[in-house]
Amino acid sequence: MDNQIIYPMIHWLQQHCTAEYYTLLYLVFSGLLLLVSHRLLGLLGLYLFNALSLFAANIQVLGFTSFAWFPEPIALGIVTATATFLGSDIITEHYGVKKAQLGIFISLFMQLLFMLMMLGGMGYRHLNTAVESSIQTLFMPGPRLLVSSIVAYGISQYVDIHLFKLIKKWCQERYLWIRTLGSMIISGSVDTAVFSVLAWIVFNPSPVGIKQLFLSYILVGYLMRILVQTLSVPLMYLSYYTKPTNELIVLHPSITANGIEPRFPISSNHQ
């Protein structure tokens, strides 16, 4: 199946899609995954989507691509990383700030477990050196990227959900697009700057130059995030149609209204 369907499809996309066009396709693809996760599993689906997107973004960021409108290579993972902020905004909008904060902890904890598992498994002597080399290429930078990701993700996501709540209050719960776009743009700048400085200078054994850091990681990455964030705003409106009527999830007592841990089904209107 891989040789007959998946690889030929990927090769076709690489040959026939420009980076700009494929960014739009991948944004639509990621948005569909987000909405399907919300529809099928509700709050739990959003938690899982954000955690897995964080894994994927930290792997994708190791790669680069080029856009016709900019001469410098651009780090990948922008669309995937942006999707986690949209996921957090959807949680904040429909389920409240406390549940969004819990989502941040879940994503970071799952990322830590994942990296520890992958690093722990590297102690085996591989019979297939090609597989071993691939694993090391993907996960040996892990500790550096993991620490950078945890710090940047934690700070920026905290800024995102509280800014989203603040703008919602200022707008008297109107203008959904303003609080969605405003919170993501500001928190995205925090995430991009903190992660880039930590990953490519502070914790990097071969620090990149200031010019490359600013152009390839911060400036262009941030401009790309603004574009992706703007295009993803309609997904927030669609989340009202994908929100399930009842949620099958067990919540921690500290984030419930009456201090009693509810068990499913839980009304989707519970804050």
XYZ file of C-alpha atoms in Angstrom:
271
model
C 0.000 0.000 0.000
C 2.837 2.403 0.895
C 4.582 1.951 -2.466
C 1.376 1.878 -4.486
C -0.668 4.687 -2.927
C 0.976 6.773 -0.208
C 4.449 7.374 -1.668
C 3.166 8.115 -5.197
C 0.600 10.533 -3.760
C 3.243 12.347 -1.708
C 5.561 12.483 -4.719
C 2.755 13.882 -6.875
C 2.004 16.606 -4.334
C 5.675 17.555 -4.090
C 5.969 17.787 -7.869
C 2.722 19.608 -8.639
C 2.046 21.821 -5.599
C 3.969 24.950 -4.742
C 4.721 25.594 -1.076
C 2.075 28.311 -1.011
C -0.626 26.120 -2.509
C 0.233 23.141 -0.370
C 0.091 25.297 2.768
C -3.564 25.999 1.975
C -4.244 22.312 1.347
C -2.546 21.293 4.563
C -4.432 23.961 6.502
C -7.742 22.588 5.236
C -6.587 19.053 6.052
C -5.549 20.034 9.599
C -8.785 21.937 10.127
C -10.835 18.922 9.105
C -8.900 16.725 11.530
C -9.538 19.244 14.301
C -13.268 19.476 13.635
C -13.672 15.711 13.253
C -11.856 15.181 16.559
C -14.182 17.688 18.206
C -17.282 16.121 16.700
C -16.423 12.528 17.580
C -14.844 12.976 21.021
C -15.742 16.504 22.111
C -13.375 17.993 24.678
C -11.348 14.781 24.815
C -10.882 14.969 21.044
C -9.533 18.506 21.316
C -7.107 17.429 24.048
C -5.851 14.559 21.897
C -5.613 16.723 18.790
C -3.519 19.364 20.543
C -1.189 16.813 22.119
C -0.581 14.963 18.841
C -0.197 18.228 16.914
C 2.500 19.286 19.355
C 4.371 16.021 18.669
C 4.095 16.542 14.922
C 5.102 20.217 14.992
C 8.274 19.469 16.954
C 9.298 16.894 14.337
C 8.272 18.956 11.317
C 10.274 21.960 12.537
C 13.462 20.041 11.726
C 12.671 20.419 8.017
C 12.718 23.451 5.735
C 10.984 24.529 2.555
C 11.154 27.534 0.267
C 8.476 29.977 -0.836
C 8.587 31.892 -4.093
C 8.075 35.215 -2.352
C 11.005 34.843 0.082
C 14.623 33.829 -0.614
C 15.434 32.322 2.784
C 14.393 28.759 3.747
C 11.451 28.563 6.147
C 11.115 26.040 8.964
C 8.163 23.691 8.700
C 5.534 22.992 11.345
C 3.874 26.417 11.229
C 0.439 25.140 10.237
C 0.557 22.294 12.751
C 1.688 24.553 15.578
C -0.976 27.136 14.762
C -3.638 24.424 14.907
C -2.872 23.848 18.602
C -3.663 27.489 19.389
C -6.924 27.252 17.499
C -7.688 24.083 19.440
C -7.069 25.897 22.723
C -9.278 28.790 21.637
C -12.092 26.374 20.788
C -11.721 24.794 24.240
C -11.790 28.228 25.885
C -14.825 29.309 23.861
C -16.930 26.202 24.485
C -15.625 24.749 27.757
C -13.940 27.542 29.714
C -10.463 28.675 30.760
C -9.853 25.986 33.384
C -10.365 23.197 30.889
C -8.089 25.004 28.428
C -5.395 25.205 31.102
C -5.770 21.493 31.718
C -5.308 20.968 27.987
C -1.954 22.765 28.106
C -0.765 20.465 30.897
C -1.958 17.355 29.042
C -0.146 18.355 25.840
C 3.116 19.131 27.614
C 2.977 15.988 29.746
C 2.294 13.773 26.722
C 5.147 15.442 24.831
C 7.516 14.726 27.708
C 6.443 11.088 27.937
C 6.780 10.627 24.191
C 10.310 12.001 24.028
C 11.433 10.000 27.062
C 10.069 6.819 25.473
C 11.857 7.498 22.190
C 15.147 8.361 23.915
C 14.862 5.317 26.164
C 14.384 3.029 23.175
C 17.624 4.205 21.568
C 19.680 2.054 23.932
C 19.019 -1.042 21.818
C 21.593 -2.187 19.273
C 19.795 -1.934 15.942
C 20.227 -4.595 13.284
C 18.881 -2.164 10.697
C 21.322 0.747 10.672
C 19.136 2.769 8.278
C 16.256 2.703 10.763
C 18.581 3.583 13.639
C 19.994 6.521 11.709
C 16.502 7.799 10.897
C 15.387 7.576 14.525
C 18.488 9.391 15.729
C 18.030 12.107 13.121
C 14.475 12.746 14.296
C 14.847 12.368 18.042
C 18.440 13.088 19.040
C 17.683 16.839 18.799
C 14.735 15.996 21.038
C 15.997 17.213 24.440
C 16.898 20.629 23.031
C 13.650 20.999 21.139
C 11.664 19.480 23.984
C 12.817 22.034 26.547
C 12.358 24.895 24.078
C 8.916 23.623 23.143
C 7.765 23.157 26.725
C 8.803 26.665 27.736
C 7.482 28.394 24.602
C 4.284 26.362 24.401
C 3.449 26.778 28.084
C 3.980 30.541 28.081
C 2.297 31.270 24.757
C -0.701 29.004 25.360
C -1.280 30.612 28.763
C -1.173 34.030 27.074
C -3.531 32.803 24.343
C -6.354 31.466 26.493
C -6.342 34.361 28.960
C -6.135 36.956 26.214
C -8.990 35.189 24.419
C -11.085 35.423 27.592
C -10.151 39.075 28.107
C -11.051 40.089 24.545
C -14.304 38.148 24.835
C -15.166 40.169 27.931
C -14.197 43.458 26.264
C -16.349 42.663 23.245
C -19.234 41.545 25.481
C -19.088 38.067 23.930
C -19.524 39.439 20.410
C -17.175 39.419 17.412
C -15.856 35.888 17.666
C -13.335 36.534 14.892
C -11.713 39.403 16.823
C -10.951 37.384 19.947
C -9.863 34.377 17.899
C -7.512 36.258 15.616
C -6.294 38.732 18.241
C -5.362 36.110 20.809
C -3.647 33.844 18.263
C -1.614 36.633 16.651
C -0.215 37.890 19.967
C 0.372 34.468 21.512
C 1.833 33.240 18.219
C 4.472 35.960 18.322
C 5.380 34.912 21.857
C 5.612 31.251 20.867
C 7.701 31.922 17.756
C 10.151 34.241 19.490
C 10.666 32.182 22.659
C 11.007 28.841 20.853
C 13.333 30.210 18.161
C 15.714 31.877 20.600
C 15.873 28.858 22.911
C 16.041 26.130 20.236
C 18.387 27.714 17.740
C 20.647 29.850 19.953
C 20.492 29.165 23.699
C 20.358 25.335 23.580
C 21.860 24.819 20.115
C 25.478 23.503 20.165
C 25.968 25.306 16.834
C 23.971 28.516 17.239
C 22.592 30.075 14.069
C 23.383 33.649 13.206
C 21.137 36.487 14.314
C 20.193 37.252 10.705
C 19.173 33.660 9.963
C 17.315 33.431 13.275
C 15.330 36.567 12.571
C 14.600 35.891 8.894
C 14.141 32.103 8.760
C 12.614 31.450 12.168
C 11.095 34.569 13.704
C 10.057 37.107 11.042
C 8.991 34.828 8.212
C 7.648 32.213 10.595
C 5.535 34.843 12.308
C 4.244 36.282 9.022
C 3.321 32.772 7.932
C 1.539 32.202 11.222
C -0.493 35.384 10.786
C -1.589 34.184 7.349
C -2.466 30.718 8.629
C -4.225 32.122 11.698
C -6.320 34.461 9.567
C -7.373 31.639 7.253
C -8.227 29.392 10.208
C -10.766 31.794 11.773
C -13.733 30.181 9.923
C -12.896 26.935 11.723
C -13.813 28.601 15.013
C -17.299 29.355 13.674
C -17.615 25.805 12.344
C -16.784 24.463 15.813
C -20.286 25.480 16.899
C -21.661 22.921 14.433
C -19.210 20.172 15.365
C -19.673 20.466 19.119
C -21.353 17.238 20.309
C -24.517 17.365 22.378
C -23.129 15.077 25.095
C -19.527 14.498 26.119
C -18.128 11.157 27.192
C -15.247 12.282 29.391
C -14.310 12.206 33.071
C -13.207 15.569 34.412
C -10.993 16.320 37.367
C -12.887 17.665 40.405
C -10.838 20.862 40.463
C -12.315 21.988 37.143
C -15.953 21.243 37.878
C -18.463 23.689 39.212
C -19.494 21.804 42.343
C -16.266 19.983 43.203
C -17.792 16.567 42.472
C -16.193 14.571 39.689
C -18.906 13.972 37.096
C -19.030 10.870 34.970
C -20.457 10.572 31.528
C -22.616 11.667 29.982
C -21.738 15.305 30.587
C -23.741 18.115 29.064
C -21.731 20.041 26.496
C -22.973 23.258 28.108
C -21.171 22.499 31.363
C -18.576 25.167 32.134
